[in-house]
Amino acid sequence: MLHDNLSINQLGHLTFAGVDTVDMAKKYGTPLMLIDENRIRQRVRTYVGAMKKYFGEDAAPLYASKALCFKGIYKIVAEEGMSVDIVSPGELYTAAQAGFPLKKAYFHGNNKTDEDIAYGMDLGIGYFISDGYEEIDSIDRIAGEKGIKQRVLLRLTPGIDPHTNAKISTGKVDCKFGTPIETGQAEKYIAYTLTKQNIELMGFHCHIGSQVFDTEPFCDAADIMIKYIAHIEKALGYHASILNLGGGIGVRYVESDPYIDIDENLRLVSEHIKMRCEEFGVKMPTILMEPGRSTVADSGMTLYTVGTVKSINDYKSYVSVDGGMTDNPRYTLYGSKYTMMVANKANQPADFKCTIGGRCCESGDLLAEDIYIQKPQRNDLLAVFVTGAYNYSMASNYNRIGRPPIVIIKDGADRLAVRRETFEDMVLRELD
Ligand code: LLP
């Protein structure tokens, strides 16, 4: 099986995190998102442990909560001692509602409004990651009004293209995020920030992109950033005490994707960073990283009920399910590949070639094309693996299709963490 939290039981049913998926679908209905809590905790422990072991006690991974955001996840990562990155006041509110210690949180985003900034400060957010002059001015002014000194990192673009999907590559100079180093703009931006009375500049941030399987792009980014830290020390007499290298570690969605040994990857990156710090005569900054997808992706799975199975003679077969781009828009948006199987026929051969369609009134609403699964029929269960990241958080209620519930599995026990979105929920904000 693709990951070791997936198996097949004596009934020929798919199991996930030790529970029978057919039972889960009967109990909670479909579409249904299952989350393996122990797996998330295991991933978080790997990140927290490896960062400290290889980069030093102060180093920390921040969970990029855009990957999967609901109150329960902030509770889990808080219990495991992981910090978070949030990108909007909505994520901030959710974290606050979950009782997350916001002193440890980092407020990202390329366009924070003055209201967002004030809200973050009122909730006692630890750090802002600023994305431009306007934000620096606003943070400084609002911090002054509140009588605080706000800690800030500056998002810089190192000019790296990690060669993943263009839509999820964010470290290039031509990008809406960050201030470019190579055009000389970053230096002016840093110098400007250092003039601000109510800002404590803590260091720099960069993020190269997502689904990066090699350590090389991270090492390349670190090279540029450490060389730049050395340059800024000479040019401006400022030492960056934090270097945040962003997120982006890849995840195994299909058999052809490699396994990633997170611990080993971090060890390699840390050795590279230590070497470069020595070479450039820079005191090793506190290293932060922001793993989102790799913290939660393989902890998630989605179950659908099969509806129509249509074979177009001499051409292809369409299998339609009761969810689709509303709960997982990633195939529609990025052509992302997933591994699927018919959960109640898991021990049958996967020899039926088909395209999986969602239930939206839109031809592009597909979950996969030309994949092989067990031959399905109406009311069978289709399981899609590795849906923990960027599925629920990107879900919509297009066509007034409700977002699925989230059921958390821990030590063989299931509990409802997010209930299914109802029709009443959909009209709740609509006035007569
Ligand atoms: N830090 C920053 C500043 C980011 O922009 C991102 C992702 C992350 C961390 C987390 O990256 P991860 O470890 O999850 O790859 N919706 C797209 C992904 C967009 C990611 C945007 N930024 C998808 O479904 O693939």
XYZ file of C-alpha atoms and ligand atoms in Angstrom:
457
model
C 0.000 0.000 0.000
C 1.048 3.600 -0.631
C 1.484 4.396 3.079
C 1.655 2.167 6.138
C -1.557 3.503 7.703
C -3.483 1.786 4.863
C -4.267 -1.926 4.832
C -6.878 -4.519 3.787
C -8.776 -6.600 6.367
C -10.223 -10.126 6.218
C -13.491 -8.804 4.768
C -11.552 -7.396 1.841
C -12.237 -3.876 3.070
C -9.755 -1.052 3.078
C -8.632 -0.023 6.555
C -7.172 3.350 7.461
C -5.380 4.061 10.740
C -6.637 0.662 11.874
C -10.375 1.197 11.241
C -12.587 -0.349 8.567
C -13.397 2.423 6.079
C -16.692 0.732 5.133
C -17.824 1.033 8.774
C -16.814 4.689 8.841
C -18.829 5.442 5.698
C -21.868 3.647 7.182
C -21.572 5.589 10.413
C -20.871 9.098 9.075
C -22.048 9.033 5.436
C -20.052 10.271 2.444
C -18.198 12.245 1.262
C -16.147 11.803 4.391
C -12.694 12.938 5.362
C -10.797 10.714 7.781
C -7.779 12.004 9.680
C -5.176 9.771 11.320
C -4.239 11.686 14.481
C -1.354 9.434 15.468
C 0.202 9.936 12.041
C 0.013 13.719 12.375
C 1.594 13.515 15.821
C 4.317 11.259 14.448
C 5.094 13.723 11.624
C 5.114 16.688 14.013
C 7.468 14.845 16.383
C 9.770 14.028 13.492
C 9.940 17.687 12.483
C 10.292 19.084 16.006
C 12.914 16.466 16.947
C 14.949 16.714 13.747
C 15.007 20.518 13.715
C 16.337 20.623 17.276
C 18.760 17.751 16.733
C 20.323 19.169 13.575
C 19.902 22.945 13.802
C 19.993 23.495 17.592
C 17.556 23.900 20.475
C 15.988 27.165 19.221
C 15.236 25.835 15.758
C 11.575 25.086 15.124
C 9.187 23.882 12.469
C 6.043 25.991 12.062
C 3.017 24.096 10.832
C 1.759 25.927 7.708
C -1.855 25.742 8.738
C -3.225 26.638 5.292
C -2.702 22.941 4.479
C -5.459 21.820 6.859
C -7.165 24.323 9.090
C -9.747 23.582 11.764
C -9.661 23.964 15.529
C -8.668 20.358 16.189
C -5.449 20.580 14.220
C -4.181 23.582 16.195
C -4.835 21.642 19.403
C -2.849 18.664 18.153
C 0.172 20.667 16.992
C 0.128 22.782 20.170
C 0.202 19.640 22.308
C 3.216 18.428 20.340
C 5.048 21.737 20.855
C 4.973 22.876 17.229
C 4.513 26.524 16.270
C 2.288 27.636 13.398
C 2.242 29.885 10.401
C -1.087 31.519 9.674
C -1.957 33.575 6.609
C -5.233 35.300 7.354
C -7.304 36.667 10.219
C -9.602 33.671 9.736
C -6.797 31.216 10.420
C -5.713 33.409 13.322
C -9.218 33.368 14.769
C -9.407 29.575 14.414
C -6.056 29.152 16.171
C -7.171 31.527 18.950
C -10.437 29.629 19.368
C -8.435 26.428 19.735
C -6.403 28.063 22.512
C -3.186 28.028 20.484
C -0.385 30.013 22.204
C -0.151 32.823 19.646
C 3.170 34.115 20.963
C 4.567 31.229 18.926
C 2.621 32.067 15.760
C 3.827 33.795 12.589
C 1.444 35.937 10.553
C 2.105 35.546 6.823
C 0.389 36.816 3.701
C 1.218 39.211 0.890
C -1.565 41.652 1.686
C -2.439 42.089 5.331
C -4.874 44.906 5.891
C -4.484 47.385 8.742
C -7.397 45.604 10.433
C -5.595 42.256 10.109
C -2.433 43.743 11.594
C -4.265 45.340 14.520
C -6.191 42.105 15.114
C -2.976 40.077 15.139
C -1.420 42.442 17.665
C -4.539 42.414 19.849
C -4.348 38.625 19.969
C -0.653 38.824 20.867
C 0.754 37.247 17.723
C 4.487 36.592 18.100
C 5.754 37.598 14.678
C 4.636 39.198 11.456
C 6.280 38.160 8.222
C 6.078 41.374 6.283
C 5.596 41.479 2.556
C 6.419 45.047 1.557
C 6.851 48.689 2.524
C 3.166 49.335 3.093
C 3.010 46.560 5.665
C 6.141 47.808 7.413
C 4.608 51.274 7.679
C 1.331 49.862 9.010
C 2.961 47.469 11.479
C 5.169 50.265 12.813
C 2.317 52.743 13.127
C -0.158 50.313 14.703
C 2.460 48.905 17.096
C 3.233 52.508 18.112
C -0.465 53.190 18.761
C -0.641 50.094 20.923
C 2.593 50.904 22.723
C 4.358 47.679 21.726
C 7.463 46.724 19.814
C 6.485 44.154 17.181
C 8.788 41.362 16.064
C 9.010 41.067 12.292
C 10.674 38.930 9.630
C 10.963 40.184 6.066
C 9.936 37.929 3.223
C 12.611 37.970 0.541
C 12.702 36.187 -2.804
C 15.921 34.283 -3.364
C 15.241 33.788 -7.087
C 14.935 30.001 -7.024
C 12.682 27.954 -9.240
C 12.256 24.476 -7.714
C 10.645 23.215 -10.964
C 7.383 22.049 -9.481
C 3.958 23.182 -10.675
C 4.189 26.878 -11.666
C 1.145 27.741 -9.569
C 2.782 26.449 -6.390
C 6.278 27.807 -7.044
C 6.782 30.998 -5.043
C 10.488 31.781 -4.673
C 11.118 33.230 -8.138
C 11.835 36.938 -8.634
C 8.699 37.242 -10.778
C 6.260 36.442 -7.994
C 3.661 38.300 -5.981
C 5.406 37.315 -2.741
C 8.464 38.850 -1.167
C 11.055 41.419 -2.148
C 13.747 40.297 -4.580
C 17.358 40.074 -3.490
C 18.957 40.169 -6.907
C 17.437 43.490 -8.010
C 18.882 45.250 -4.959
C 15.393 46.050 -3.640
C 15.710 43.797 -0.585
C 18.634 45.776 0.817
C 16.705 49.043 0.649
C 13.700 47.362 2.227
C 15.815 46.038 5.115
C 17.480 49.426 5.643
C 14.044 51.061 5.668
C 12.690 48.570 8.213
C 15.669 49.183 10.489
C 14.656 52.855 10.782
C 11.297 51.888 12.337
C 11.044 52.537 16.065
C 8.272 50.090 16.859
C 9.621 47.132 14.910
C 12.166 44.628 16.097
C 13.570 43.103 12.935
C 14.336 39.462 13.732
C 15.500 38.199 10.336
C 14.448 36.962 6.951
C 12.074 34.511 5.361
C 11.970 32.799 1.998
C 9.820 30.032 0.516
C 10.721 28.399 -2.768
C 7.602 26.376 -3.588
C 5.776 23.141 -2.866
C 6.163 19.414 -3.627
C 9.960 19.615 -3.554
C 11.445 16.127 -3.307
C 15.180 16.924 -3.364
C 17.173 18.733 -0.714
C 19.019 20.646 -3.421
C 16.547 23.538 -3.868
C 16.527 24.080 -0.073
C 20.338 24.059 -0.018
C 20.391 26.482 -2.954
C 17.985 28.806 -1.145
C 20.065 28.537 2.035
C 23.223 29.394 0.051
C 21.666 32.554 -1.282
C 20.157 33.553 2.048
C 23.304 32.945 4.135
C 25.501 34.738 1.640
C 22.981 37.545 1.775
C 22.950 37.619 5.586
C 26.755 38.012 5.414
C 26.385 40.788 2.861
C 23.796 42.655 4.952
C 26.059 42.405 8.020
C 28.778 44.199 6.090
C 26.523 46.634 4.249
C 24.131 47.592 7.046
C 25.744 46.233 10.212
C 22.618 44.172 10.853
C 22.723 40.501 11.865
C 19.624 38.452 11.102
C 19.053 36.209 14.081
C 16.302 34.149 12.378
C 16.324 32.538 8.956
C 13.017 30.962 7.968
C 13.376 28.665 4.962
C 9.642 28.169 4.366
C 7.867 24.941 3.566
C 7.578 22.739 0.523
C 8.839 19.245 1.388
C 7.151 16.832 -1.014
C 4.593 14.150 -0.327
C 4.034 10.730 -1.877
C 0.659 10.818 -3.654
C 1.235 8.018 -6.166
C 3.517 4.966 -6.394
C 5.944 6.789 -8.680
C 6.553 9.560 -6.117
C 9.581 8.883 -3.914
C 9.405 8.297 -0.152
C 10.919 11.193 1.740
C 12.938 10.633 4.873
C 12.215 13.949 6.615
C 14.824 13.436 9.320
C 17.542 12.636 6.797
C 16.543 15.544 4.553
C 16.808 17.967 7.452
C 20.172 16.518 8.425
C 21.517 17.108 4.919
C 20.171 20.667 4.769
C 21.589 21.406 8.234
C 25.069 20.213 7.253
C 24.939 22.399 4.204
C 23.842 25.417 6.219
C 26.546 24.924 8.853
C 29.156 24.664 6.107
C 27.957 27.854 4.425
C 27.795 29.768 7.705
C 31.443 28.884 8.321
C 32.393 29.763 4.777
C 30.726 33.177 4.916
C 31.733 33.870 8.528
C 28.130 34.162 9.698
C 26.860 33.154 13.144
C 24.327 30.393 12.492
C 20.873 32.002 12.664
C 17.942 30.288 14.351
C 16.478 28.170 11.562
C 12.728 27.887 11.068
C 10.857 25.869 8.461
C 7.167 25.786 7.547
C 6.064 22.293 6.557
C 2.389 22.210 5.686
C 1.584 19.425 3.257
C 4.141 16.963 4.596
C 2.766 17.356 8.134
C -0.772 16.305 7.280
C -1.185 14.956 3.729
C -0.824 11.217 4.323
C -2.824 11.566 7.554
C -5.918 12.200 5.465
C -8.183 10.094 3.290
C -11.499 10.798 1.559
C -14.358 8.352 1.048
C -17.026 8.823 -1.622
C -20.029 6.814 -2.702
C -20.048 5.763 -6.333
C -23.118 6.840 -8.317
C -23.236 6.478 -12.073
C -20.793 4.281 -13.949
C -20.957 5.217 -17.594
C -19.018 3.504 -20.367
C -18.853 5.326 -23.676
C -18.569 2.531 -26.238
C -15.030 1.992 -27.567
C -13.864 5.087 -25.731
C -13.766 5.425 -21.964
C -15.614 4.910 -18.690
C -16.698 7.605 -16.281
C -17.282 6.824 -12.619
C -19.130 9.597 -10.781
C -18.893 10.115 -7.031
C -20.837 12.207 -4.527
C -18.062 14.791 -4.031
C -15.404 16.152 -6.356
C -13.853 19.563 -6.959
C -15.869 20.979 -4.072
C -13.939 18.927 -1.509
C -10.794 18.367 -3.609
C -10.135 20.963 -6.313
C -6.520 19.903 -6.816
C -6.954 17.852 -9.994
C -9.052 20.577 -11.559
C -6.578 23.288 -10.540
C -3.190 21.635 -10.882
C -3.754 18.244 -12.523
C -2.589 16.671 -9.249
C -2.473 12.888 -9.247
C -3.989 10.698 -6.536
C -4.130 7.017 -5.705
C -7.635 5.546 -5.387
C -9.335 2.222 -4.764
C -12.794 0.783 -4.268
C -12.721 0.456 -0.483
C -15.289 -2.368 -0.201
C -13.558 -4.386 -2.973
C -10.002 -3.700 -1.874
C -8.774 -7.258 -2.494
C -10.106 -7.428 -6.054
C -7.833 -6.652 -9.002
C -7.566 -2.985 -9.962
C -8.100 -3.619 -13.667
C -10.874 -1.184 -14.527
C -9.631 1.881 -16.376
C -11.762 4.947 -15.814
C -12.046 8.663 -15.227
C -13.454 9.795 -11.896
C -15.973 12.615 -12.076
C -17.370 14.734 -9.281
C -20.980 15.793 -8.929
C -20.649 19.442 -9.969
C -22.338 20.706 -13.074
C -18.996 21.327 -14.745
C -17.059 19.021 -17.107
C -13.727 19.919 -15.506
C -14.941 18.564 -12.169
C -12.754 15.470 -12.188
C -10.654 13.756 -9.541
C -8.546 11.639 -11.897
C -8.367 10.580 -15.533
C -7.495 7.170 -16.942
C -6.674 5.493 -13.653
C -7.091 1.830 -12.728
C -9.365 0.801 -9.857
C -11.473 -2.258 -8.944
C -14.589 -2.431 -11.147
C -17.103 -0.280 -9.286
C -20.887 -0.206 -9.235
C -23.442 2.119 -7.730
C -23.156 2.403 -3.908
C -19.600 1.102 -3.790
C -17.136 3.242 -1.852
C -14.294 5.044 -3.561
C -11.315 5.885 -1.335
C -8.875 8.606 -2.321
C -5.567 8.531 -0.432
C -3.348 11.330 0.843
C -6.005 14.041 0.946
C -5.030 15.554 4.305
C -3.447 18.674 2.792
C -5.130 21.350 0.669
C -8.405 19.466 0.328
C -10.598 20.462 3.256
C -8.846 23.845 3.451
C -9.582 24.538 -0.224
C -13.107 23.109 -0.232
C -16.045 25.178 -1.422
C -19.784 24.765 -1.560
C -20.062 25.407 -5.291
C -23.381 24.089 -6.637
C -24.474 24.229 -2.991
C -22.738 20.989 -2.225
C -21.911 20.795 1.474
C -18.359 20.441 2.688
C -17.634 16.983 4.151
C -17.232 16.234 7.841
C -13.860 15.427 9.371
C -13.619 12.336 11.521
C -10.442 11.893 13.537
C -9.179 8.374 14.191
C -6.946 7.853 17.190
C -5.854 4.483 18.567
C -8.683 2.754 16.701
C -11.403 5.098 18.013
C -13.254 7.566 15.783
C -14.621 10.980 16.752
C -16.398 13.653 14.745
C -14.201 16.769 14.671
C -16.056 18.839 12.050
C -19.676 18.105 11.236
C -21.021 17.976 7.690
C -22.054 21.321 6.194
C -25.831 21.432 6.010
C -28.277 23.236 3.709
C -29.113 25.458 6.684
C -25.435 26.405 7.002
C -25.467 27.478 3.369
C -28.313 29.963 3.773
C -27.289 31.123 7.243
C -25.787 34.422 6.096
C -28.548 35.197 3.598
C -31.041 37.821 4.657
C -34.695 37.705 3.666
N 5.245 28.656 3.836
C 4.823 29.499 2.880
C 5.243 30.884 2.937
C 3.989 29.041 1.860
O 3.594 29.885 0.916
C 3.571 27.696 1.856
C 2.669 27.202 0.828
C 4.037 26.860 2.877
C 4.876 27.360 3.847
C 3.651 25.400 2.971
O 4.107 24.675 1.899
P 3.943 23.063 1.899
O 4.898 22.524 2.913
O 2.540 22.773 2.247
O 4.262 22.679 0.504
N -2.829 24.797 -2.762
C -1.580 24.274 -3.286
C -0.430 24.580 -2.382
C -0.178 26.052 -2.201
C 0.928 26.280 -1.230
C 1.117 27.719 -0.965
N 2.118 27.991 0.004
C -1.739 22.770 -3.489
O -2.811 22.235 -3.243
O -0.814 22.123 -3.930
